[in-house]
């Protein structure tokens, strides 16, 4: 019995200090957000939103994922920024932009901006 208590005492600090990686780049990840939005990170290059919109990953790190997808002729784009907040929660910022008649991102028209809270699912 003393042996078991000693083993638990040694392992507990290791578990507490284990590094939690919110974004595992090696395998697919699923998220579910408020209002039923579902995000599936397929791999290091593709994200599928609600099962029908494919976005290209621009950046993925241990605690952040950014992706962008175009609609039709890519003048209409959707940008997502998913960040780990801690405690198993992620913040999702979705920005829809219209680049029709724009000279660059500085004068593109913002169509909508939505912020949601997400959690990881299996």
PDB file of C-alpha atoms in Angstrom:
ATOM      1  CA  UNK A   1       0.000   0.000   0.000  1.00  0.00           C
ATOM      2  CA  UNK A   2       2.849   2.388   0.859  1.00  0.00           C
ATOM      3  CA  UNK A   3       4.395   1.606  -2.520  1.00  0.00           C
ATOM      4  CA  UNK A   4       1.191   2.635  -4.317  1.00  0.00           C
ATOM      5  CA  UNK A   5       0.940   5.912  -2.390  1.00  0.00           C
ATOM      6  CA  UNK A   6       4.568   6.686  -3.206  1.00  0.00           C
ATOM      7  CA  UNK A   7       3.956   5.981  -6.902  1.00  0.00           C
ATOM      8  CA  UNK A   8       0.915   8.279  -6.956  1.00  0.00           C
ATOM      9  CA  UNK A   9       2.900  10.987  -5.165  1.00  0.00           C
ATOM     10  CA  UNK A  10       5.621  10.767  -7.820  1.00  0.00           C
ATOM     11  CA  UNK A  11       3.289  10.657 -10.828  1.00  0.00           C
ATOM     12  CA  UNK A  12       0.878  13.421  -9.747  1.00  0.00           C
ATOM     13  CA  UNK A  13       3.366  16.300 -10.138  1.00  0.00           C
ATOM     14  CA  UNK A  14       4.361  14.934 -13.533  1.00  0.00           C
ATOM     15  CA  UNK A  15       0.735  14.911 -14.649  1.00  0.00           C
ATOM     16  CA  UNK A  16       0.155  18.431 -13.345  1.00  0.00           C
ATOM     17  CA  UNK A  17       3.184  19.729 -15.235  1.00  0.00           C
ATOM     18  CA  UNK A  18       2.423  17.797 -18.423  1.00  0.00           C
ATOM     19  CA  UNK A  19       2.206  20.198 -21.316  1.00  0.00           C
ATOM     20  CA  UNK A  20      -1.264  20.363 -22.853  1.00  0.00           C
ATOM     21  CA  UNK A  21      -1.156  20.967 -26.590  1.00  0.00           C
ATOM     22  CA  UNK A  22      -4.487  22.433 -27.749  1.00  0.00           C
ATOM     23  CA  UNK A  23      -3.738  21.819 -31.449  1.00  0.00           C
ATOM     24  CA  UNK A  24      -2.229  18.452 -32.273  1.00  0.00           C
ATOM     25  CA  UNK A  25      -0.860  18.891 -35.787  1.00  0.00           C
ATOM     26  CA  UNK A  26      -0.555  15.153 -36.370  1.00  0.00           C
ATOM     27  CA  UNK A  27      -4.204  14.144 -36.374  1.00  0.00           C
ATOM     28  CA  UNK A  28      -7.660  15.551 -37.180  1.00  0.00           C
ATOM     29  CA  UNK A  29      -9.347  17.718 -34.553  1.00  0.00           C
ATOM     30  CA  UNK A  30     -13.056  18.494 -34.138  1.00  0.00           C
ATOM     31  CA  UNK A  31     -14.651  21.499 -32.457  1.00  0.00           C
ATOM     32  CA  UNK A  32     -18.236  22.401 -31.689  1.00  0.00           C
ATOM     33  CA  UNK A  33     -19.143  26.019 -31.061  1.00  0.00           C
ATOM     34  CA  UNK A  34     -22.128  28.006 -29.894  1.00  0.00           C
ATOM     35  CA  UNK A  35     -25.054  28.091 -32.334  1.00  0.00           C
ATOM     36  CA  UNK A  36     -24.063  24.645 -33.623  1.00  0.00           C
ATOM     37  CA  UNK A  37     -21.055  25.666 -35.724  1.00  0.00           C
ATOM     38  CA  UNK A  38     -18.793  22.653 -36.265  1.00  0.00           C
ATOM     39  CA  UNK A  39     -15.147  22.848 -37.284  1.00  0.00           C
ATOM     40  CA  UNK A  40     -13.097  19.890 -38.473  1.00  0.00           C
ATOM     41  CA  UNK A  41      -9.343  20.407 -38.795  1.00  0.00           C
ATOM     42  CA  UNK A  42      -8.501  17.782 -41.423  1.00  0.00           C
ATOM     43  CA  UNK A  43      -4.729  18.233 -41.456  1.00  0.00           C
ATOM     44  CA  UNK A  44      -2.073  20.971 -41.432  1.00  0.00           C
ATOM     45  CA  UNK A  45      -3.548  22.460 -44.613  1.00  0.00           C
ATOM     46  CA  UNK A  46      -7.357  22.163 -44.555  1.00  0.00           C
ATOM     47  CA  UNK A  47     -10.245  23.053 -42.270  1.00  0.00           C
ATOM     48  CA  UNK A  48     -13.880  22.159 -42.974  1.00  0.00           C
ATOM     49  CA  UNK A  49     -16.578  24.365 -41.450  1.00  0.00           C
ATOM     50  CA  UNK A  50     -20.089  22.919 -40.996  1.00  0.00           C
ATOM     51  CA  UNK A  51     -19.247  20.058 -43.322  1.00  0.00           C
ATOM     52  CA  UNK A  52     -19.442  22.085 -46.524  1.00  0.00           C
ATOM     53  CA  UNK A  53     -16.924  24.943 -46.549  1.00  0.00           C
ATOM     54  CA  UNK A  54     -13.226  24.205 -47.061  1.00  0.00           C
ATOM     55  CA  UNK A  55     -10.644  26.700 -45.816  1.00  0.00           C
ATOM     56  CA  UNK A  56      -6.876  26.668 -46.186  1.00  0.00           C
ATOM     57  CA  UNK A  57      -4.815  26.789 -42.993  1.00  0.00           C
ATOM     58  CA  UNK A  58      -2.644  29.914 -42.934  1.00  0.00           C
ATOM     59  CA  UNK A  59      -1.065  29.350 -39.529  1.00  0.00           C
ATOM     60  CA  UNK A  60      -1.231  26.605 -36.932  1.00  0.00           C
ATOM     61  CA  UNK A  61       0.687  26.665 -33.672  1.00  0.00           C
ATOM     62  CA  UNK A  62       0.290  25.077 -30.257  1.00  0.00           C
ATOM     63  CA  UNK A  63      -2.508  27.467 -29.248  1.00  0.00           C
ATOM     64  CA  UNK A  64      -3.804  29.135 -32.431  1.00  0.00           C
ATOM     65  CA  UNK A  65      -5.210  28.241 -35.829  1.00  0.00           C
ATOM     66  CA  UNK A  66      -5.894  30.712 -38.636  1.00  0.00           C
ATOM     67  CA  UNK A  67      -7.523  29.735 -41.924  1.00  0.00           C
ATOM     68  CA  UNK A  68      -9.027  31.434 -44.964  1.00  0.00           C
ATOM     69  CA  UNK A  69     -11.416  30.204 -47.624  1.00  0.00           C
ATOM     70  CA  UNK A  70     -12.801  31.817 -50.736  1.00  0.00           C
ATOM     71  CA  UNK A  71     -16.277  31.730 -52.237  1.00  0.00           C
ATOM     72  CA  UNK A  72     -16.524  31.391 -56.004  1.00  0.00           C
ATOM     73  CA  UNK A  73     -13.982  33.739 -57.553  1.00  0.00           C
ATOM     74  CA  UNK A  74     -12.284  34.395 -54.167  1.00  0.00           C
ATOM     75  CA  UNK A  75     -13.553  37.977 -54.017  1.00  0.00           C
ATOM     76  CA  UNK A  76     -15.641  36.888 -51.032  1.00  0.00           C
ATOM     77  CA  UNK A  77     -13.572  35.286 -48.284  1.00  0.00           C
ATOM     78  CA  UNK A  78     -14.119  33.852 -44.836  1.00  0.00           C
ATOM     79  CA  UNK A  79     -11.318  34.106 -42.277  1.00  0.00           C
ATOM     80  CA  UNK A  80     -11.307  32.097 -39.067  1.00  0.00           C
ATOM     81  CA  UNK A  81      -9.110  32.623 -36.042  1.00  0.00           C
ATOM     82  CA  UNK A  82      -9.409  29.883 -33.415  1.00  0.00           C
ATOM     83  CA  UNK A  83      -7.454  30.440 -30.180  1.00  0.00           C
ATOM     84  CA  UNK A  84      -7.050  28.331 -27.082  1.00  0.00           C
ATOM     85  CA  UNK A  85      -8.314  30.237 -24.020  1.00  0.00           C
ATOM     86  CA  UNK A  86      -7.614  27.623 -21.356  1.00  0.00           C
ATOM     87  CA  UNK A  87      -9.837  25.275 -19.429  1.00  0.00           C
ATOM     88  CA  UNK A  88     -10.815  23.394 -22.584  1.00  0.00           C
ATOM     89  CA  UNK A  89     -12.343  26.456 -24.255  1.00  0.00           C
ATOM     90  CA  UNK A  90     -11.460  28.107 -27.551  1.00  0.00           C
ATOM     91  CA  UNK A  91     -12.483  31.468 -28.982  1.00  0.00           C
ATOM     92  CA  UNK A  92     -13.507  31.558 -32.634  1.00  0.00           C
ATOM     93  CA  UNK A  93     -13.518  34.796 -34.606  1.00  0.00           C
ATOM     94  CA  UNK A  94     -15.108  34.525 -38.061  1.00  0.00           C
ATOM     95  CA  UNK A  95     -14.761  37.464 -40.460  1.00  0.00           C
ATOM     96  CA  UNK A  96     -16.409  37.571 -43.887  1.00  0.00           C
ATOM     97  CA  UNK A  97     -14.842  40.004 -46.352  1.00  0.00           C
ATOM     98  CA  UNK A  98     -15.730  41.312 -49.832  1.00  0.00           C
ATOM     99  CA  UNK A  99     -12.700  42.176 -51.984  1.00  0.00           C
ATOM    100  CA  UNK A 100     -14.758  43.296 -55.010  1.00  0.00           C
ATOM    101  CA  UNK A 101     -13.276  46.612 -56.260  1.00  0.00           C
ATOM    102  CA  UNK A 102     -10.724  46.593 -53.415  1.00  0.00           C
ATOM    103  CA  UNK A 103      -7.097  47.506 -53.986  1.00  0.00           C
ATOM    104  CA  UNK A 104      -6.041  45.514 -50.936  1.00  0.00           C
ATOM    105  CA  UNK A 105      -7.149  44.376 -47.480  1.00  0.00           C
ATOM    106  CA  UNK A 106      -7.150  47.959 -46.175  1.00  0.00           C
ATOM    107  CA  UNK A 107     -10.244  48.903 -48.187  1.00  0.00           C
ATOM    108  CA  UNK A 108     -12.074  45.572 -48.418  1.00  0.00           C
ATOM    109  CA  UNK A 109     -15.669  45.598 -47.244  1.00  0.00           C
ATOM    110  CA  UNK A 110     -16.381  43.723 -44.004  1.00  0.00           C
ATOM    111  CA  UNK A 111     -19.612  41.785 -44.443  1.00  0.00           C
ATOM    112  CA  UNK A 112     -19.826  40.225 -40.985  1.00  0.00           C
ATOM    113  CA  UNK A 113     -17.850  39.446 -37.857  1.00  0.00           C
ATOM    114  CA  UNK A 114     -18.888  36.763 -35.375  1.00  0.00           C
ATOM    115  CA  UNK A 115     -17.250  35.615 -32.161  1.00  0.00           C
ATOM    116  CA  UNK A 116     -18.089  32.266 -30.590  1.00  0.00           C
ATOM    117  CA  UNK A 117     -16.876  30.019 -27.790  1.00  0.00           C
ATOM    118  CA  UNK A 118     -15.943  26.460 -28.818  1.00  0.00           C
ATOM    119  CA  UNK A 119     -14.954  23.192 -27.183  1.00  0.00           C
ATOM    120  CA  UNK A 120     -13.101  20.213 -28.578  1.00  0.00           C
ATOM    121  CA  UNK A 121     -15.134  17.137 -29.437  1.00  0.00           C
ATOM    122  CA  UNK A 122     -14.210  13.633 -30.539  1.00  0.00           C
TER     123      UNK A 122
END
